[in-house]
mmCIF file of C-alpha atoms in Angstrom:
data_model
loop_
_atom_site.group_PDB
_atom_site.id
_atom_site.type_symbol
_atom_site.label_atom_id
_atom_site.label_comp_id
_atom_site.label_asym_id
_atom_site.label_seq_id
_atom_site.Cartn_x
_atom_site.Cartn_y
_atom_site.Cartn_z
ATOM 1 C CA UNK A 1 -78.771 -34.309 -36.737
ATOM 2 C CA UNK A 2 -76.248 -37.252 -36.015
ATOM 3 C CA UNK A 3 -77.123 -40.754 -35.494
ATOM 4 C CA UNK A 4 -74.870 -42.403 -32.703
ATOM 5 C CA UNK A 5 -74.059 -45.785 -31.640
ATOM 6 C CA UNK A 6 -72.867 -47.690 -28.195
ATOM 7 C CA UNK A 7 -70.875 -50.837 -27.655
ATOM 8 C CA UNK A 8 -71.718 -53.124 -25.957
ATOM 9 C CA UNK A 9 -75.738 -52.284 -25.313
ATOM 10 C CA UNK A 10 -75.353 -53.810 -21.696
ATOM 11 C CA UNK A 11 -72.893 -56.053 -19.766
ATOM 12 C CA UNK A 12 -72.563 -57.333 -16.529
ATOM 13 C CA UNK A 13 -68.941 -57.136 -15.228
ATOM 14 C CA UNK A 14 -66.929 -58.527 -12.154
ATOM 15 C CA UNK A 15 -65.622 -56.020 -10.050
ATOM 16 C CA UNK A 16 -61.687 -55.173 -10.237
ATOM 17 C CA UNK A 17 -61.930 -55.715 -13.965
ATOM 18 C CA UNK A 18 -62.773 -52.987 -16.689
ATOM 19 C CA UNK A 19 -65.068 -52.241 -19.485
ATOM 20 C CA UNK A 20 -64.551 -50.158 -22.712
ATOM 21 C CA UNK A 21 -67.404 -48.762 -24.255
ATOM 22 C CA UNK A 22 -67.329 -47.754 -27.532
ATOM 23 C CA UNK A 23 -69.517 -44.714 -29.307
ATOM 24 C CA UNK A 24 -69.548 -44.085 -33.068
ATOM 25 C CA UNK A 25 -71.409 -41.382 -35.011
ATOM 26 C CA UNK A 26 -71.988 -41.514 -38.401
ATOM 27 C CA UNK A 27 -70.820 -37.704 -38.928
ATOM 28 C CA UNK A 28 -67.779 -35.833 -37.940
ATOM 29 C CA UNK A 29 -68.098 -33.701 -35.204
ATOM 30 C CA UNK A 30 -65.902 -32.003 -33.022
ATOM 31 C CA UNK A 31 -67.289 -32.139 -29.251
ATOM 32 C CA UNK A 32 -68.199 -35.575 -27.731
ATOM 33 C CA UNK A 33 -69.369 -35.997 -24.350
ATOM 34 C CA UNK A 34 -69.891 -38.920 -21.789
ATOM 35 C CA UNK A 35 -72.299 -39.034 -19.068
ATOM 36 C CA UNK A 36 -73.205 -41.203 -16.569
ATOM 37 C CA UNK A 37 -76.925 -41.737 -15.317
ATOM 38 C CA UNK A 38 -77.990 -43.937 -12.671
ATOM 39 C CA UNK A 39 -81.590 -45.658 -13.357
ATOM 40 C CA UNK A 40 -84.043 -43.020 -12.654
ATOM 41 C CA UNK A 41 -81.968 -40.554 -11.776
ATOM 42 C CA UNK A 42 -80.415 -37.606 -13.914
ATOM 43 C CA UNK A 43 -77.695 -37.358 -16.338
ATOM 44 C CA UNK A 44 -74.117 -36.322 -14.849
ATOM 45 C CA UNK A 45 -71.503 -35.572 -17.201
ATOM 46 C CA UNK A 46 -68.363 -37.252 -16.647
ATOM 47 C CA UNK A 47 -65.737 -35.821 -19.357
ATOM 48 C CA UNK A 48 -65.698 -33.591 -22.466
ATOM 49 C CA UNK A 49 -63.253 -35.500 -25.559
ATOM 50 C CA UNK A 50 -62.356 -32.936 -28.184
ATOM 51 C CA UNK A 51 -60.595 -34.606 -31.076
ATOM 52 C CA UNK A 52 -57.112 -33.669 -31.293
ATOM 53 C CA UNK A 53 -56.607 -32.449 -27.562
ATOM 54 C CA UNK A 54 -56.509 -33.966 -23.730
ATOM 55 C CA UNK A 55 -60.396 -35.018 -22.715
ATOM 56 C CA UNK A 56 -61.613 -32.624 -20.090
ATOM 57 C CA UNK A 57 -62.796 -33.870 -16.666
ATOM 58 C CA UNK A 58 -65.295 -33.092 -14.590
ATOM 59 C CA UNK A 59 -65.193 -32.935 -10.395
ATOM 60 C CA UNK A 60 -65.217 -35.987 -9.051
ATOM 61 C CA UNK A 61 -63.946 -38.183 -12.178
ATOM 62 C CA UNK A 62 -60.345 -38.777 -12.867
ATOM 63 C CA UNK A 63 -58.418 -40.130 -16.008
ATOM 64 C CA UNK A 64 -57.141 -43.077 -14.153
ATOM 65 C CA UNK A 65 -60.744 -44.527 -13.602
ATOM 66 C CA UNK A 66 -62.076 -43.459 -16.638
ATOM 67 C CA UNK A 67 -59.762 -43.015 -19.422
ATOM 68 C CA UNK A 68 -61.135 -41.809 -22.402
ATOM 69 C CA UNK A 69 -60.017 -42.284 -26.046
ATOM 70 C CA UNK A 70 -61.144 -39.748 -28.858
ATOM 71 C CA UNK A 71 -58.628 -41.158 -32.095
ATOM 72 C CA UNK A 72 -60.733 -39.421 -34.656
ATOM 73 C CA UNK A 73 -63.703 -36.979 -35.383
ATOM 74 C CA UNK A 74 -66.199 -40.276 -35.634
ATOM 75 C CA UNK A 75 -65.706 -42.317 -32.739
ATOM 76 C CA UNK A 76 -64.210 -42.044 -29.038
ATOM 77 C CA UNK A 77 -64.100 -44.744 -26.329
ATOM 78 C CA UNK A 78 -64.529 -44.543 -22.366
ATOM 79 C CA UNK A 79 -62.928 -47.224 -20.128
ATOM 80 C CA UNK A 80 -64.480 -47.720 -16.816
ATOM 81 C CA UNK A 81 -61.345 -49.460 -15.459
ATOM 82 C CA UNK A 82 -61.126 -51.722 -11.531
ATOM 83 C CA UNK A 83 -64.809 -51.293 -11.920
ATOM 84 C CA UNK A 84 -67.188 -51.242 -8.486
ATOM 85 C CA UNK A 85 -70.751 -52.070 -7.736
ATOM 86 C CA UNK A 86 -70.724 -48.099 -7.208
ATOM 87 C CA UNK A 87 -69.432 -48.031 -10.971
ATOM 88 C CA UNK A 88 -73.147 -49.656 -11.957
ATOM 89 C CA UNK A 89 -75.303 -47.140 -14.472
ATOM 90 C CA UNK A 90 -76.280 -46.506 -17.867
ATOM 91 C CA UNK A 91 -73.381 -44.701 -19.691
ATOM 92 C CA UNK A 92 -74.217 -42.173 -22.440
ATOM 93 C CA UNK A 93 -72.435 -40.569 -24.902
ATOM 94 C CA UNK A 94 -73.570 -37.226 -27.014
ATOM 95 C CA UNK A 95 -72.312 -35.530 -29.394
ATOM 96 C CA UNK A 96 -72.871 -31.128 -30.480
ATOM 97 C CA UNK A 97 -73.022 -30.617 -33.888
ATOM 98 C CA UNK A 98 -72.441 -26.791 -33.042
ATOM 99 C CA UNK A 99 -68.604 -24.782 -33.001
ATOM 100 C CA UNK A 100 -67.695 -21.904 -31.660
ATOM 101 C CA UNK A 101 -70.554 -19.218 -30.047
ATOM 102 C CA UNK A 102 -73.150 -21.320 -32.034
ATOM 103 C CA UNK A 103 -74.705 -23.299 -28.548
ATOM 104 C CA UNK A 104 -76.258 -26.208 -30.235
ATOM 105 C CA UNK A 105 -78.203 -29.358 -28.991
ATOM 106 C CA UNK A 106 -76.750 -32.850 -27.874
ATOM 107 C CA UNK A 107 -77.912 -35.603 -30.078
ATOM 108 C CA UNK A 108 -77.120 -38.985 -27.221
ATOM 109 C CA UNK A 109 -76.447 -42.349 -27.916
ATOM 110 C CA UNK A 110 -78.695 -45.370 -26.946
ATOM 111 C CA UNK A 111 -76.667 -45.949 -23.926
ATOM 112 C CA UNK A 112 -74.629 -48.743 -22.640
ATOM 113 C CA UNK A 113 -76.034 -49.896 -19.001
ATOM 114 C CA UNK A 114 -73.146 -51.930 -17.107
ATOM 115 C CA UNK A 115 -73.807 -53.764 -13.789
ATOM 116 C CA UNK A 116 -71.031 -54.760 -11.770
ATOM 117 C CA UNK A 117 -70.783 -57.820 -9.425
ATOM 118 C CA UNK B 1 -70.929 -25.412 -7.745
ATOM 119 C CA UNK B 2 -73.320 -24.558 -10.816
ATOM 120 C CA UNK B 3 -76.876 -26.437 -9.551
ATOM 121 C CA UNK B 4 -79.921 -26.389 -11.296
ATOM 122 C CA UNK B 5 -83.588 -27.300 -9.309
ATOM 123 C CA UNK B 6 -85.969 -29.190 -11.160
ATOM 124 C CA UNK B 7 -89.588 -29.536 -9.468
ATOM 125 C CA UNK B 8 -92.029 -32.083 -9.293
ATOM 126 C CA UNK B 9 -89.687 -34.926 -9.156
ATOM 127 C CA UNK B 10 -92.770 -36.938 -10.222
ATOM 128 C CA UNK B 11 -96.261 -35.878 -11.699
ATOM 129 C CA UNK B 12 -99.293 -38.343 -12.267
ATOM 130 C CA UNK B 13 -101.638 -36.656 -14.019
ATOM 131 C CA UNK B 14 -105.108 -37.605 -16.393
ATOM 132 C CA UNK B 15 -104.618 -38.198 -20.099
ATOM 133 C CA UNK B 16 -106.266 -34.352 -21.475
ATOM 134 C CA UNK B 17 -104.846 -32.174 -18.067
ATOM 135 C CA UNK B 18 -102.187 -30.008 -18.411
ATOM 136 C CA UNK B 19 -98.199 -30.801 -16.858
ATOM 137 C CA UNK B 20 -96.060 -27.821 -16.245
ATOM 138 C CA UNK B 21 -92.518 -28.521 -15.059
ATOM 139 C CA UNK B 22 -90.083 -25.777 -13.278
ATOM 140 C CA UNK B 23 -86.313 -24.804 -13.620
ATOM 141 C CA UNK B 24 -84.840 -22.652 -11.213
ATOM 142 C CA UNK B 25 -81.112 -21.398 -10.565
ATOM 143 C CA UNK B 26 -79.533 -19.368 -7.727
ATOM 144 C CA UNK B 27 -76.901 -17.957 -10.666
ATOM 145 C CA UNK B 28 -77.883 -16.622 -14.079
ATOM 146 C CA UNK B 29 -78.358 -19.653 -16.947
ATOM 147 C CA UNK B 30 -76.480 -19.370 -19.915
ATOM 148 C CA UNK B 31 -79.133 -20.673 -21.522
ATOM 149 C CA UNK B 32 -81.511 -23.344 -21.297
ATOM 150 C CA UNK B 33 -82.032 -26.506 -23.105
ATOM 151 C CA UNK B 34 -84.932 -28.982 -22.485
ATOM 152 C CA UNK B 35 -84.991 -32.971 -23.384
ATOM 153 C CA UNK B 36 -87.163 -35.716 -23.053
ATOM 154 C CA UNK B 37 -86.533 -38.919 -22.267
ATOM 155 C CA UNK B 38 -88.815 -42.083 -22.649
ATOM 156 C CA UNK B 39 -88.788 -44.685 -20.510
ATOM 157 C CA UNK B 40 -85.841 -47.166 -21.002
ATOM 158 C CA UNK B 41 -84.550 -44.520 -24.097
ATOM 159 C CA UNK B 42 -82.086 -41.776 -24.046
ATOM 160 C CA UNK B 43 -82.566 -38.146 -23.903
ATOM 161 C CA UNK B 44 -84.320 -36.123 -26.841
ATOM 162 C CA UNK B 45 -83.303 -32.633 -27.198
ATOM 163 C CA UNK B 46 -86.704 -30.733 -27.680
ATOM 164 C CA UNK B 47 -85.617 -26.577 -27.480
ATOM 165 C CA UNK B 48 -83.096 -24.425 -26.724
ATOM 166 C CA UNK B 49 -83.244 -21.004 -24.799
ATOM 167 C CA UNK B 50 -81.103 -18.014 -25.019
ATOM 168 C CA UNK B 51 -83.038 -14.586 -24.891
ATOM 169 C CA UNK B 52 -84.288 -13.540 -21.365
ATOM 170 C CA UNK B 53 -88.168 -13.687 -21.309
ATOM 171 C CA UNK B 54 -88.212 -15.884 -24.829
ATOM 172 C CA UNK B 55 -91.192 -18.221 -25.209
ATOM 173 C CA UNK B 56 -91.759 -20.825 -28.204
ATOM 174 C CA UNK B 57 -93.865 -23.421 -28.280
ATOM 175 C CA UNK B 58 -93.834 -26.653 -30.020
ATOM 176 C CA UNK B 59 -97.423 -27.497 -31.015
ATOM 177 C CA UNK B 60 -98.974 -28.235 -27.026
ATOM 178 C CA UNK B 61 -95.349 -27.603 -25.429
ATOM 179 C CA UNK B 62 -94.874 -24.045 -24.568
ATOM 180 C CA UNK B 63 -91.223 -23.528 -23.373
ATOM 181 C CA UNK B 64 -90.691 -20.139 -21.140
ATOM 182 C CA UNK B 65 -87.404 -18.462 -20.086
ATOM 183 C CA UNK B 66 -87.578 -15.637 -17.425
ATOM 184 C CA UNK B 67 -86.508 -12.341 -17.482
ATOM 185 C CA UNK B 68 -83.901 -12.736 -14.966
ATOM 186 C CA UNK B 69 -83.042 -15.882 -16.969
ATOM 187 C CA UNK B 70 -82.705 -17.584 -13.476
ATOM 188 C CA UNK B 71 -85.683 -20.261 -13.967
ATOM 189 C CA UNK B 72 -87.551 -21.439 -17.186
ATOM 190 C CA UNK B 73 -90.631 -24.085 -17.975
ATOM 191 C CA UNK B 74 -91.899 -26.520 -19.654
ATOM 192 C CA UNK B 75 -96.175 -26.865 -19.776
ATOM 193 C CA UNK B 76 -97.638 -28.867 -21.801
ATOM 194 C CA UNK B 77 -101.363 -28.615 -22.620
ATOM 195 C CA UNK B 78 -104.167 -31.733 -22.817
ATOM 196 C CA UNK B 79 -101.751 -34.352 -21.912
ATOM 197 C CA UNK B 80 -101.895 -37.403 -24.161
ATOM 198 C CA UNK B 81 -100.396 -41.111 -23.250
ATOM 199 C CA UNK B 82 -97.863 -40.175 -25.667
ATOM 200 C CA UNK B 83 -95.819 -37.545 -23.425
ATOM 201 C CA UNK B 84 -94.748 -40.476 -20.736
ATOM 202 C CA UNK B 85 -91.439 -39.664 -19.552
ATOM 203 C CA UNK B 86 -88.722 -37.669 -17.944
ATOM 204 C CA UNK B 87 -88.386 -33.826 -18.886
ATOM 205 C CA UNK B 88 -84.879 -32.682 -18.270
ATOM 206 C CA UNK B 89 -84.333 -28.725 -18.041
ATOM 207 C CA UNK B 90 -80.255 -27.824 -18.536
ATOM 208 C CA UNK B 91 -78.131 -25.038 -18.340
ATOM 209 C CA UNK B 92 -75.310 -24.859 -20.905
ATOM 210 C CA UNK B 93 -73.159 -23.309 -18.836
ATOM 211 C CA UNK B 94 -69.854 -24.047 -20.902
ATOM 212 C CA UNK B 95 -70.956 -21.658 -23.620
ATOM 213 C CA UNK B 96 -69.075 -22.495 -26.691
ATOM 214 C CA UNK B 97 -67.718 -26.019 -25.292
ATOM 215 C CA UNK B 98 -71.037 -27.345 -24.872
ATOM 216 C CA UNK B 99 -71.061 -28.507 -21.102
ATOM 217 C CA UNK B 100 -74.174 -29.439 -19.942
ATOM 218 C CA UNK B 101 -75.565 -29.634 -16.188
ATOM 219 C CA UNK B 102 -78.608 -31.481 -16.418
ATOM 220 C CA UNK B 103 -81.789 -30.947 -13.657
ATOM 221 C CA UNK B 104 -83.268 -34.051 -11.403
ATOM 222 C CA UNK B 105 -86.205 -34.675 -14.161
ATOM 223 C CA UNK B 106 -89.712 -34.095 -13.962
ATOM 224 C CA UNK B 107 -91.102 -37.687 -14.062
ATOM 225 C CA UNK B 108 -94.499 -37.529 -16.298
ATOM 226 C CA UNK B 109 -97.287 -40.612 -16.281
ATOM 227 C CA UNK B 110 -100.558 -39.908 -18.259
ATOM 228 C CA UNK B 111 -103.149 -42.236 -16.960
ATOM 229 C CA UNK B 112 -105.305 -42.826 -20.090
#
């Protein structure tokens, strides 16, 4: 299993500015994920971060809104940057413990719910 | 693109009934993974599916993927207070990298 952390837990934010959250798990691991998941609602995934390449995107999120930093095997950061109300949700990282053809679980972090005025 | 259906959206049911939740595809899964999240925590990975028509349970859970490996659920037996939350059915449908796409949720309150 991994145990993961989030920084900050929550913040409230003005719009235009941006926010970097911070995830750190206490084992090295090669896939990290970020999601995003409005209250009550499902989880969307926004970008894969491999250590040691370019993160992956999904449709509808772009590296200029949400540039993502993955420096190491331990810890990777996601900037929500010129932040909108629209920009308001929980955001989750996970981690998979599994390489290769091995399909393994995602162990998730507690979160880090932003608001944006 | 890749969806994945998730009904009820919400069940109420009496602490000792039984909950099933539903998974259903218009494409073949790769495989499905289930997760439970409590209210105001983060998703719990409870089982993973590969094999078309595999079953395993988890003392009451009993997890089912069909043959066609197009829909899979989750039932639970003799609900207790203690299975409150959101049951999220995904397909890992980037194989080796891990991607998941996640279902709506099946939103579970046990009145006691």
């Amino acid at each position: 299993s991994a145990v993961i952390s989030q920084k900050p837990s929550r913040d409230i934010c003005q719009r235009g500015t941006s926010l970097t959250i911070q995830c750190q798990v206490d084992s090295q691991v090669t896939m990290m994920f970020w999601y995003r998941q409005q209250p009550g609602q499902s989880l969307t995934l926004i970008a894969t971060a491999n250590q040691g390449s370019e993160a992956t995107y999904e449709s509808g999120f772009v590296i200029d809104k949400f540039p993502i930093s993955r420096p190491n095997l331990t810890f990777s950061t996601l900037t929500v940057s010129n932040m909108s109300p629209e920009d308001s949700s929980i955001y989750l990282c996970s981690v998979s413990l599994g390489t290769g053809t091995r399909l393994r679980e995602q162990y998730f972090g507690p979160g880090t719910r932003l608001t944006v005025t | 693109g890749q969806q994945v259906m998730q009904i009820p959206q919400y069940q109420h049911v009496q602490e000792g009934e039984d909950f099933t939740t539903y998974c259903n595809s218009s494409t073949t899964l790769s495989n499905i993974q289930w997760y439970k999240q409590r209210p105001g925590g983060h998703p719990v990975f409870l089982i993973q599916l590969v094999k078309s028509g595999e079953v395993k349970k988890q003392k009451r859970l009993t997890f089912q993927f069909g043959e066609a490996k197009k829909n899979s659920s989750l039932h639970i037996t003799a609900t207790q207070t203690t299975d409150v939350g959101t049951y999220f059915c995904a397909d890992n449908y980037g194989g080796s990298q891990g991607n998941l796409i996640f279902g709506k949720g099946t939103k579970l309150s046990v009145k006691p």
